[in-house]
Coordinates of N, CA and C in Angstrom, one line a residue:
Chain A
X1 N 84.2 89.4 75.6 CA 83.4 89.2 76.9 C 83.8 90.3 77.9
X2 N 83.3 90.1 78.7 CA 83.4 91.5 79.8 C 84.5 91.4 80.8
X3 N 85.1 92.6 81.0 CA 86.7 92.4 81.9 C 86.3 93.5 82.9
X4 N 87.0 92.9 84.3 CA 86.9 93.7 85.2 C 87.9 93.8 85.7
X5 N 88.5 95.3 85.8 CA 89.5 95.5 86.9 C 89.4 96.5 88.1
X6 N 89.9 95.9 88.6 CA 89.7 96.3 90.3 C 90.9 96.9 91.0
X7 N 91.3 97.9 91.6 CA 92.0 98.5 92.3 C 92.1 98.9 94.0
X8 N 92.4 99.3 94.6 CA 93.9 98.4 94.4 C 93.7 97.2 94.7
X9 N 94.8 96.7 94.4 CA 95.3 95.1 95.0 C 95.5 94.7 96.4
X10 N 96.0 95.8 97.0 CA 96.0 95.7 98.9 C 95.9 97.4 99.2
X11 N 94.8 97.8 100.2 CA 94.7 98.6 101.1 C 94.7 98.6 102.6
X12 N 95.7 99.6 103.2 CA 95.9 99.5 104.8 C 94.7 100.9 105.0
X13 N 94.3 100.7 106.2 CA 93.8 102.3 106.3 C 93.8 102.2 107.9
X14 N 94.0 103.1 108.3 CA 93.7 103.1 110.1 C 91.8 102.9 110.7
X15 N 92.1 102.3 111.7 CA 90.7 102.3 112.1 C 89.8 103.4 112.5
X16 N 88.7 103.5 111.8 CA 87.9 104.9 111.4 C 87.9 105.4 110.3
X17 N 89.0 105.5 109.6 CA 89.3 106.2 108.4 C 88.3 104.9 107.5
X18 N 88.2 106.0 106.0 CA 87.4 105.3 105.3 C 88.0 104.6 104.0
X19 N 87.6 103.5 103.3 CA 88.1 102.8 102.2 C 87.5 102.5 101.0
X20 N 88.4 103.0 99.8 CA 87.5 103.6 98.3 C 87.7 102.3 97.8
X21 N 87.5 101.4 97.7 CA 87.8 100.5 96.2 C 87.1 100.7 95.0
X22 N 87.9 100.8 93.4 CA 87.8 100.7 92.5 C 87.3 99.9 91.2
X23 N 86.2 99.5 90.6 CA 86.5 99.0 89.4 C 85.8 99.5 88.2
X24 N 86.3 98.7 87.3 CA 85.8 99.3 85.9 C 85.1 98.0 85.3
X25 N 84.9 98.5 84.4 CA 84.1 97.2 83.4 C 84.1 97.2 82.3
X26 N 84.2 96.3 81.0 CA 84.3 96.6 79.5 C 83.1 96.5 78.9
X27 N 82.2 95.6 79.1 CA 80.9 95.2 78.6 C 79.7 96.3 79.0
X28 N 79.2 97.1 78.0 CA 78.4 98.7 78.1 C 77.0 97.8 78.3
X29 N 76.6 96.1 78.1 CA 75.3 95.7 78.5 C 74.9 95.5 80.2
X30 N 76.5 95.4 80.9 CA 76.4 94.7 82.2 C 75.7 95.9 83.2
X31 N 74.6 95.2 83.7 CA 73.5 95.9 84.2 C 73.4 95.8 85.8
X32 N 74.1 94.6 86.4 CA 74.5 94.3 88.0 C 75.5 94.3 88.3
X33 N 75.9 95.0 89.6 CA 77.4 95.2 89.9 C 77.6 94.8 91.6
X34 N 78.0 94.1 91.7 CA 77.7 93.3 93.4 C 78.8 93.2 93.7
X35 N 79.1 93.5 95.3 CA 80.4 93.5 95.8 C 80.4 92.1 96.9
X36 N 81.7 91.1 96.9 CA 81.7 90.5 98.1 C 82.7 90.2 98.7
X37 N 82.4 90.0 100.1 CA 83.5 89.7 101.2 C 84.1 88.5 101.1
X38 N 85.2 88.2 101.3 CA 85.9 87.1 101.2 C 86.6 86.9 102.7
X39 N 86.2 86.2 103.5 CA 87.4 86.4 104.8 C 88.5 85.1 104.6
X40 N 89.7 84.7 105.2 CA 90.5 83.8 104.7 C 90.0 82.3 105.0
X41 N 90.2 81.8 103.8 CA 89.5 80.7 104.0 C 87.9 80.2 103.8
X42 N 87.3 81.2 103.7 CA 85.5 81.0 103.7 C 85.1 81.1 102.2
X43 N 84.0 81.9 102.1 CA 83.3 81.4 101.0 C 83.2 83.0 101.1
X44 N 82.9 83.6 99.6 CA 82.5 84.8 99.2 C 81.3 84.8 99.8
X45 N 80.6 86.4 100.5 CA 79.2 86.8 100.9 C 79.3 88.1 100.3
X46 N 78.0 88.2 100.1 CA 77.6 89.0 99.2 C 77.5 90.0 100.3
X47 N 77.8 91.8 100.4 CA 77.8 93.0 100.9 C 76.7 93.7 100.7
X48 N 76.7 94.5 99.4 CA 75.4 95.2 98.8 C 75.8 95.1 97.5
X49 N 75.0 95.1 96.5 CA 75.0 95.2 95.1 C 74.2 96.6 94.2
X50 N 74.1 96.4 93.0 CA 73.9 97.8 92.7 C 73.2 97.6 91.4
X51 N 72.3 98.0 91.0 CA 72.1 97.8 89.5 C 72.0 99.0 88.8
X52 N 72.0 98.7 87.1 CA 72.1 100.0 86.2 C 71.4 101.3 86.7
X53 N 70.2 100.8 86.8 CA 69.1 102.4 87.0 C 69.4 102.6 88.2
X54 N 70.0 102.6 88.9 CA 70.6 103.3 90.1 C 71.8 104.0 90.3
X55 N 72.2 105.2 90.6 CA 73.4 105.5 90.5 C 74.5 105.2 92.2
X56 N 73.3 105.2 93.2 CA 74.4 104.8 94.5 C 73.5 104.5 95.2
X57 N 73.8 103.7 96.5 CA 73.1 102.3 97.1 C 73.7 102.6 98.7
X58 N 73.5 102.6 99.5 CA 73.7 102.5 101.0 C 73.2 101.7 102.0
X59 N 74.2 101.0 102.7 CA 73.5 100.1 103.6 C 74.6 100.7 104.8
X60 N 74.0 101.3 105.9 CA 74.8 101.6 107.2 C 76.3 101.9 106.6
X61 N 77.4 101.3 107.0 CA 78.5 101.8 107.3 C 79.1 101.8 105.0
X62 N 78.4 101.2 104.4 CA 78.9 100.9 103.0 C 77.6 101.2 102.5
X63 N 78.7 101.8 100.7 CA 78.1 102.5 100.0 C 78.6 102.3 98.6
X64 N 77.8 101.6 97.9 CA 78.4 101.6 95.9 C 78.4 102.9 95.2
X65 N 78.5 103.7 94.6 CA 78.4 104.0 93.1 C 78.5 103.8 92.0
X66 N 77.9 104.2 91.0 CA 78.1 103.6 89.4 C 78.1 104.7 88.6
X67 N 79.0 105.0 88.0 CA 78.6 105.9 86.8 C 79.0 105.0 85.5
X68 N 78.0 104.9 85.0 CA 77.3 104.0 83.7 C 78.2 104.6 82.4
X69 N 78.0 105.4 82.1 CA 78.8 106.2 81.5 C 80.3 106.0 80.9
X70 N 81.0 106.0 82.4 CA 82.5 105.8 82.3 C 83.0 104.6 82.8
X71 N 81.7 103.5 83.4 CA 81.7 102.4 83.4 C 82.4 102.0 84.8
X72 N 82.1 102.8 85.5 CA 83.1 102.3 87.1 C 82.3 102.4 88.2
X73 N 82.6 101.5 89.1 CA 81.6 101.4 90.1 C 82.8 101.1 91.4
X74 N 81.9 102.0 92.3 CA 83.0 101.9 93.6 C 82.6 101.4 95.1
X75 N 83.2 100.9 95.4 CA 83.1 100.8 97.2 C 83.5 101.6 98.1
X76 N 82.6 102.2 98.9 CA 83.3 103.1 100.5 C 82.8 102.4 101.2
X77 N 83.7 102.5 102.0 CA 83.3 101.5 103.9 C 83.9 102.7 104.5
X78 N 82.9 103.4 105.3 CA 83.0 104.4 106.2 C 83.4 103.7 107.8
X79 N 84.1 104.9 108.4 CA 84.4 104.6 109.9 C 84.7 102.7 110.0
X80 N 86.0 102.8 109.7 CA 86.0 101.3 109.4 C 86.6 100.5 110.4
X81 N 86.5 99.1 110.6 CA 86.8 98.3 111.8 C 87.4 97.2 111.8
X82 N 88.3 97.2 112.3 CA 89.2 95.1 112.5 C 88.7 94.9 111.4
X83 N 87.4 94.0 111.9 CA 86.7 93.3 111.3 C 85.6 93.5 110.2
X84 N 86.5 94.6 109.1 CA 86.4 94.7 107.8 C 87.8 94.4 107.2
X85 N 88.2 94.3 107.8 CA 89.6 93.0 107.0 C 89.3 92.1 106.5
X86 N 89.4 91.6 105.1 CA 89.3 90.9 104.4 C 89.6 91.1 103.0
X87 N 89.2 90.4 101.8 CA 89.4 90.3 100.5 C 88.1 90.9 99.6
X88 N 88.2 91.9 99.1 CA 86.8 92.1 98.6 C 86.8 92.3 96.9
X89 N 85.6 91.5 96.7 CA 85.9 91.7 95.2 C 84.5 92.0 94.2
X90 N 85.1 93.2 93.2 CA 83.7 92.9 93.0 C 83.2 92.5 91.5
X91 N 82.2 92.5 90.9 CA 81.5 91.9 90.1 C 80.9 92.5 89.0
X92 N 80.2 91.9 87.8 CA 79.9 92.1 86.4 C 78.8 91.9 85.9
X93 N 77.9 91.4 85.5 CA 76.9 90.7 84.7 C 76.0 91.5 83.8
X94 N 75.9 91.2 82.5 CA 74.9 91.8 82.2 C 73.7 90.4 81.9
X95 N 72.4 90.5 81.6 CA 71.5 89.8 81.1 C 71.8 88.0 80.6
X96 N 72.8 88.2 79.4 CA 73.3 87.5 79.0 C 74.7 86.3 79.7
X97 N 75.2 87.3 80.2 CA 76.9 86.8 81.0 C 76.3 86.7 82.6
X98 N 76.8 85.5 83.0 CA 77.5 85.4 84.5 C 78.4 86.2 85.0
X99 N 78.4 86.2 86.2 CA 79.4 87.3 87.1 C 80.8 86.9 86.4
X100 N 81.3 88.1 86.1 CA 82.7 88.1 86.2 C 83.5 89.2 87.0
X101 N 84.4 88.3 87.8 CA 85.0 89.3 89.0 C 86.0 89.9 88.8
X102 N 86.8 91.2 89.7 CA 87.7 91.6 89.6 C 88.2 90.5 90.3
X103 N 89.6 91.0 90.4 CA 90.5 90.4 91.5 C 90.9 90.4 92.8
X104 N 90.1 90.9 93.2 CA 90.0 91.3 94.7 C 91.3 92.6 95.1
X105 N 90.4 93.1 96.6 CA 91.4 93.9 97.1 C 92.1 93.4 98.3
X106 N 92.8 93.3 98.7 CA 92.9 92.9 100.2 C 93.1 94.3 101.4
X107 N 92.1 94.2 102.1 CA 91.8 95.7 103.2 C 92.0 94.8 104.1
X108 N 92.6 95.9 104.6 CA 93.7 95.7 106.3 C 93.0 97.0 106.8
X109 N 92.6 96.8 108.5 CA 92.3 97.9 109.0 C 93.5 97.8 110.5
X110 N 93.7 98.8 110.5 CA 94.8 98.7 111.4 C 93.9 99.3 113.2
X111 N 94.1 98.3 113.6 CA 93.9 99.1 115.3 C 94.6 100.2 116.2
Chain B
X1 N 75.1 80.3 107.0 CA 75.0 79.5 106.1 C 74.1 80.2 104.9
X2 N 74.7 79.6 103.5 CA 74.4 80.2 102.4 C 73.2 79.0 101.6
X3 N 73.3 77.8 101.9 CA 72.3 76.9 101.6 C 72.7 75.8 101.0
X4 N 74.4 76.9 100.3 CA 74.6 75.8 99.4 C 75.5 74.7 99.9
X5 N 75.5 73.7 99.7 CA 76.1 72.6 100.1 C 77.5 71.8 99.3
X6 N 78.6 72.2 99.5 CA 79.3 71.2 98.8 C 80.3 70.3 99.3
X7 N 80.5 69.0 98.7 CA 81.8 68.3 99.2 C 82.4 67.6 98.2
X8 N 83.3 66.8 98.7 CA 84.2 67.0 100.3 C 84.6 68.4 100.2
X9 N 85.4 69.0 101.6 CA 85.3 69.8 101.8 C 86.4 70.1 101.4
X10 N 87.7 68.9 101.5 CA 88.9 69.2 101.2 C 89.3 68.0 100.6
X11 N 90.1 68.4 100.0 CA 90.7 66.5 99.2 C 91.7 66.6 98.6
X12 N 93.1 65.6 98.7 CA 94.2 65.6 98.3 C 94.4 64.3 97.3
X13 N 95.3 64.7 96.5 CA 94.9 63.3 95.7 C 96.2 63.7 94.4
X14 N 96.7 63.1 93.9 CA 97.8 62.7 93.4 C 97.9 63.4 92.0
X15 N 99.0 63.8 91.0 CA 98.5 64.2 89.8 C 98.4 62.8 89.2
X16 N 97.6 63.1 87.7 CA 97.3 62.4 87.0 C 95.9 61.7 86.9
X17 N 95.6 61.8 88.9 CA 94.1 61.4 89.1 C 93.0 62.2 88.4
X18 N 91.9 61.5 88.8 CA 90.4 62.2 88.5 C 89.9 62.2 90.1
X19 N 88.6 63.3 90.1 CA 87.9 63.5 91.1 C 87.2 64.3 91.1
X20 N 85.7 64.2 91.7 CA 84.7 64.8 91.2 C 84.4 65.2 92.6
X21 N 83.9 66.9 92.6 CA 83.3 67.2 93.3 C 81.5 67.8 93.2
X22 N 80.9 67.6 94.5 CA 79.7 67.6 94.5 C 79.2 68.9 94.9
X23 N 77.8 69.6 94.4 CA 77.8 70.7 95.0 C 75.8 70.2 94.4
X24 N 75.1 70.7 96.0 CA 74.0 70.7 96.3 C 73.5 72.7 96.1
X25 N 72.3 73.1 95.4 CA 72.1 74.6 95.2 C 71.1 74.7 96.1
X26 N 70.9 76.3 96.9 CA 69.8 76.6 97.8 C 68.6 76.0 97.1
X27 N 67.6 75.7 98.0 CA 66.5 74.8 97.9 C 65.9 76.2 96.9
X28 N 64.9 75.6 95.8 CA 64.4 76.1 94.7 C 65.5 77.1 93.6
X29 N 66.5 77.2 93.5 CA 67.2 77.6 93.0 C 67.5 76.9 91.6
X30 N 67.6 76.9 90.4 CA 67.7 76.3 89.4 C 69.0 76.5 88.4
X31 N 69.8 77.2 88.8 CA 70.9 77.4 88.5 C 72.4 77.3 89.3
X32 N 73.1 76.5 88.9 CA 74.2 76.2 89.2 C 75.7 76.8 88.9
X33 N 76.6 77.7 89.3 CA 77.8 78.3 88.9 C 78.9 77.3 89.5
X34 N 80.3 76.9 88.9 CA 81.3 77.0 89.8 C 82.3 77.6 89.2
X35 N 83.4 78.0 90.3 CA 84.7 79.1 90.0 C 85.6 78.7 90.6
X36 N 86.5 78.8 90.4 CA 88.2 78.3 90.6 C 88.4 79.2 91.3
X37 N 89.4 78.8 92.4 CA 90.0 80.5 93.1 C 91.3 79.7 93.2
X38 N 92.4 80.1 93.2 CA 93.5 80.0 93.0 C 94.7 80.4 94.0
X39 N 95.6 80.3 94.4 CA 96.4 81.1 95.8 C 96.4 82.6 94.9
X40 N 96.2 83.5 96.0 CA 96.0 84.6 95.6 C 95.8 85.3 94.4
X41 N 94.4 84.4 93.4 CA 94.3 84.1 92.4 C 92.1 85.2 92.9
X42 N 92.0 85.7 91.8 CA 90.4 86.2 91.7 C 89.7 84.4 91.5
X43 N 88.4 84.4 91.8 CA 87.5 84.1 91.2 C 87.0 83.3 89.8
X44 N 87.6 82.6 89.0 CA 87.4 82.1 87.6 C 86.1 81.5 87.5
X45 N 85.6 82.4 86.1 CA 83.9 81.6 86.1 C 84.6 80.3 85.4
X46 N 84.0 79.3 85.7 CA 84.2 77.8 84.8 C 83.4 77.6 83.8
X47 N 81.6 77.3 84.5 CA 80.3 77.1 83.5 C 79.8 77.2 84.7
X48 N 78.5 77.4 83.6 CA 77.0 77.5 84.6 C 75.8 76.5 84.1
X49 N 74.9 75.9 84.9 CA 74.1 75.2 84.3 C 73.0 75.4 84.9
X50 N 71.8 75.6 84.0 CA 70.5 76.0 84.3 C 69.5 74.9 84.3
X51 N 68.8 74.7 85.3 CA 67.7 73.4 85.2 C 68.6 72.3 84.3
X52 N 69.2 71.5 84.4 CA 70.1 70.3 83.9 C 70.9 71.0 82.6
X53 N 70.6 71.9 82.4 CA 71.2 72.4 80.5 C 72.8 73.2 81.0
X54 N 73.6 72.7 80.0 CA 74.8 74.0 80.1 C 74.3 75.1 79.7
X55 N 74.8 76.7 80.3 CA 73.9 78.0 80.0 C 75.2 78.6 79.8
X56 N 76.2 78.7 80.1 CA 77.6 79.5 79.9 C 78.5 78.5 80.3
X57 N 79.6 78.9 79.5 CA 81.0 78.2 79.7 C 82.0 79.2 80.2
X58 N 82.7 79.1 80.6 CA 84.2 80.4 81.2 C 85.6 79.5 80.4
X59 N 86.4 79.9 81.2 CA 87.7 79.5 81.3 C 87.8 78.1 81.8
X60 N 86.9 77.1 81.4 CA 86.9 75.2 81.7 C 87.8 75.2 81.0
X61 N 89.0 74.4 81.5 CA 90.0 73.6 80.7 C 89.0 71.7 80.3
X62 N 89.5 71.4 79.0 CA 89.1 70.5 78.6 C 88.8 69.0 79.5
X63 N 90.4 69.0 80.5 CA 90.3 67.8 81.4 C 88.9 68.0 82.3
X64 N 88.5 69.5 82.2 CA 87.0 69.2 83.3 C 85.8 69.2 82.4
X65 N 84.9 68.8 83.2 CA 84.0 68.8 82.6 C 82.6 69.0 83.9
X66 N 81.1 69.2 83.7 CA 80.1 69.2 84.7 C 79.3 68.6 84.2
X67 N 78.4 68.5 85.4 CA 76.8 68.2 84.8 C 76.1 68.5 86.1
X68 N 74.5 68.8 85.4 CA 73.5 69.3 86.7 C 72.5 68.0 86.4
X69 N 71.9 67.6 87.7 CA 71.5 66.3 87.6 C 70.0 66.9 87.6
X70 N 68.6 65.9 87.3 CA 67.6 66.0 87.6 C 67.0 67.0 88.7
X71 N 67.7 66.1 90.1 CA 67.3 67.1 91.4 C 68.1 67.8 91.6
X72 N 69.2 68.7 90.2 CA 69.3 70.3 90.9 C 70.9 69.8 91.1
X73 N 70.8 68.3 91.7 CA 72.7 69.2 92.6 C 73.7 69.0 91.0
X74 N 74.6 69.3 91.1 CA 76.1 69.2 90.2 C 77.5 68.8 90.4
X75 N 78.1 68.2 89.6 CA 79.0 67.6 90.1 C 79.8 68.1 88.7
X76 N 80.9 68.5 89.6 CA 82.5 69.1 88.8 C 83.7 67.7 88.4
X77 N 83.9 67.3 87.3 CA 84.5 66.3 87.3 C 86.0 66.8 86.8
X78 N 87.3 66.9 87.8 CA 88.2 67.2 86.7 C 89.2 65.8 87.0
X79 N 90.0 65.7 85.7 CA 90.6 64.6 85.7 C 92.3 65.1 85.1
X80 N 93.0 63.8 85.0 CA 94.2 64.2 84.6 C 95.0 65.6 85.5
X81 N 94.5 65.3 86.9 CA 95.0 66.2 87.6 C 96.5 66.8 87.5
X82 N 96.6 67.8 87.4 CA 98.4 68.8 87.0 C 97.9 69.3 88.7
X83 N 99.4 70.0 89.1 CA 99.8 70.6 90.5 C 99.1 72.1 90.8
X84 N 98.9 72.4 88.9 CA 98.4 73.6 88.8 C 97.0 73.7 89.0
X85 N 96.7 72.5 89.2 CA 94.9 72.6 89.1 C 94.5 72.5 90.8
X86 N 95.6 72.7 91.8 CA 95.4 73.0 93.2 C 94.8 74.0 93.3
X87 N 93.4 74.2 94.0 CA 93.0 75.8 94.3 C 91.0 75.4 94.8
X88 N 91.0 76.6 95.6 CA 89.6 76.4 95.9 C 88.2 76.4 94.9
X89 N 87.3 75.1 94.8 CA 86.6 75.5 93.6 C 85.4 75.7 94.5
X90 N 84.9 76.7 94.2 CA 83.3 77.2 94.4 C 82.2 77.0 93.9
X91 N 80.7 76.5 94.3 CA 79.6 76.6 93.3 C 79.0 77.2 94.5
X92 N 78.5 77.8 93.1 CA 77.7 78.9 93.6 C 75.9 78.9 93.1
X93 N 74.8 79.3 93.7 CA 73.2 79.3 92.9 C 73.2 80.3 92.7
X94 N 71.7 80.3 92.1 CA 70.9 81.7 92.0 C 69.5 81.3 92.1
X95 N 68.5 81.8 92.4 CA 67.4 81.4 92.0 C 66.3 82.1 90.8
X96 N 67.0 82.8 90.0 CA 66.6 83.5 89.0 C 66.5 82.1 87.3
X97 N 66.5 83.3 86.4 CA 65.4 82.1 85.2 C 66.9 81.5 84.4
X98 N 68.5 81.9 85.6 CA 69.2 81.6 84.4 C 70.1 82.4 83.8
X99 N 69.7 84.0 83.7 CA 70.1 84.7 82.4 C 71.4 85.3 83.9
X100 N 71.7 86.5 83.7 CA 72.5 87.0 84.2 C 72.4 88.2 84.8
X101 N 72.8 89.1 86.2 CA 72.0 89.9 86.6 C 71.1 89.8 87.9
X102 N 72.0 88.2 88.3 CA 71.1 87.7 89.7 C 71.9 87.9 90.4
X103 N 71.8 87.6 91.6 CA 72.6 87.8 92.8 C 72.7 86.2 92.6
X104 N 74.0 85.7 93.2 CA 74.6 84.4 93.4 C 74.7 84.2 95.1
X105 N 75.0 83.2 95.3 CA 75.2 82.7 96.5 C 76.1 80.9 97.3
X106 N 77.1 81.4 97.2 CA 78.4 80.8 97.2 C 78.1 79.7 98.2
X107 N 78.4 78.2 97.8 CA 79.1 77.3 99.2 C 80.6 77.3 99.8
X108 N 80.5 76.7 100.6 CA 81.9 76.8 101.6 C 83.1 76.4 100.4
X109 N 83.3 75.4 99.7 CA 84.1 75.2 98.6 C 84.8 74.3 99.3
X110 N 85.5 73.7 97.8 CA 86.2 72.6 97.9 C 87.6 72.6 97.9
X111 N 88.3 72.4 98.9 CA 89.7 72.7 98.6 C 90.3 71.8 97.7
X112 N 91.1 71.6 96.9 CA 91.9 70.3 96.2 C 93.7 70.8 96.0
X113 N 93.8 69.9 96.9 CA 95.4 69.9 96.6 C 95.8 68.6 95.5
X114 N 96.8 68.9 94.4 CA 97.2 68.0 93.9 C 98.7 67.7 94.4
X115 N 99.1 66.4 94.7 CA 100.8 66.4 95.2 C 101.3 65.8 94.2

């Protein structure tokens, strides 16, 4: 079945500066790759997501990439704020399989 | 708000018990997920159920079990509660045909402490 890992496990960054998260994937069918926010205590929301025929996705301050290829898909949060502190984790699926997630990161932005 | 609905929201309850939690999916949505999250544990898919049918299974331990009712909602039944089965469980929808490759959409979740 399909394995995701996710990197890092905790990121600090100062406020402004920007934050890469990493993941990879095993399964060469998984065709959707969605990132989400976790804050403590709540319920995952969904950020932006990304599919195969795409290679990178932008919404304002965040941005995915995917290279299909080597199977990794990433997160940048540009100029970043407090209040992108949280847990972010992201995700798998191809056609067949339900989301399977990494293990989240935990991002700290420092004031 | 995400649509989805579940309860209780929190519930403590003894090992060895049973207890079932309820989870209501965004209105027309026909697919049902839930996932285990764990103290600083990822996300665990469990199963998923499509219009009343099981459609995937995950990492369910045998004491749980689900079911998706007529009108859509689902109920997570685990029993023979262990200390280790404390952790937040999630369901989640979609409104797609099922398969995989949808966007999901999480309720607030059920905390369960076992003492």
């Amino acid at each position: 079945g399909e394995n995701v890992e996710q990197h890092p496990s905790t990121l600090s960054v100062q406020e402004g500066d920007s934050a890469v998260i990493k993941c990879t994937y095993s399964d060469s069918a998984s065709n959707y790759f969605p990132w989400y926010k976790q804050e403590l205590g709540k319920r995952p929301q969904l950020i932006i997501d990304i599919r195969s025929n795409v290679g990178e996705k932008k919404d304002q301050r965040i941005a995915v990439t995917l290279n299909k290829t080597a199977k990794h898909f990433s997160l940048h949060i540009t100029e970043t704020q407090p209040e992108d502190s949280a847990v972010y984790f992201c995700a798998a699926s191809s056609i067949n399989t339900p989301l399977v997630f990494g293990k989240g990161t935990r991002l700290s932005v420092i004031a | 708000d995400s649509g989805v609905t579940q309860t209780p929201k929190h519930l403590i309850t003894a090992t060895g018990q049973r207890v079932t939690l309820r989870c209501s999916p965004r209105s027309g949505d026909l697919s049902v997920y839930w996932y285990q999250q764990s103290l600083d544990q990822g996300l665990q898919f469990l199963i998923q159920y499509y219009n009343g049918e099981e459609r995937a299974k995950g990492n369910i331990l045998e004491r749980f079990s689900a079911q998706q009712f007529p009108d859509l909602h689902s109920e997570l039944n685990l029993s023979s509660l262990e200390l280790g089965d404390s952790a937040l469980y999630f369901c989640a929808s979609s409104s797609r045909t099922g398969l995989g490759g949808n966007t999901i959409y999480f309720g607030e979740g059920s905390w369960l402490t076992v003492v």
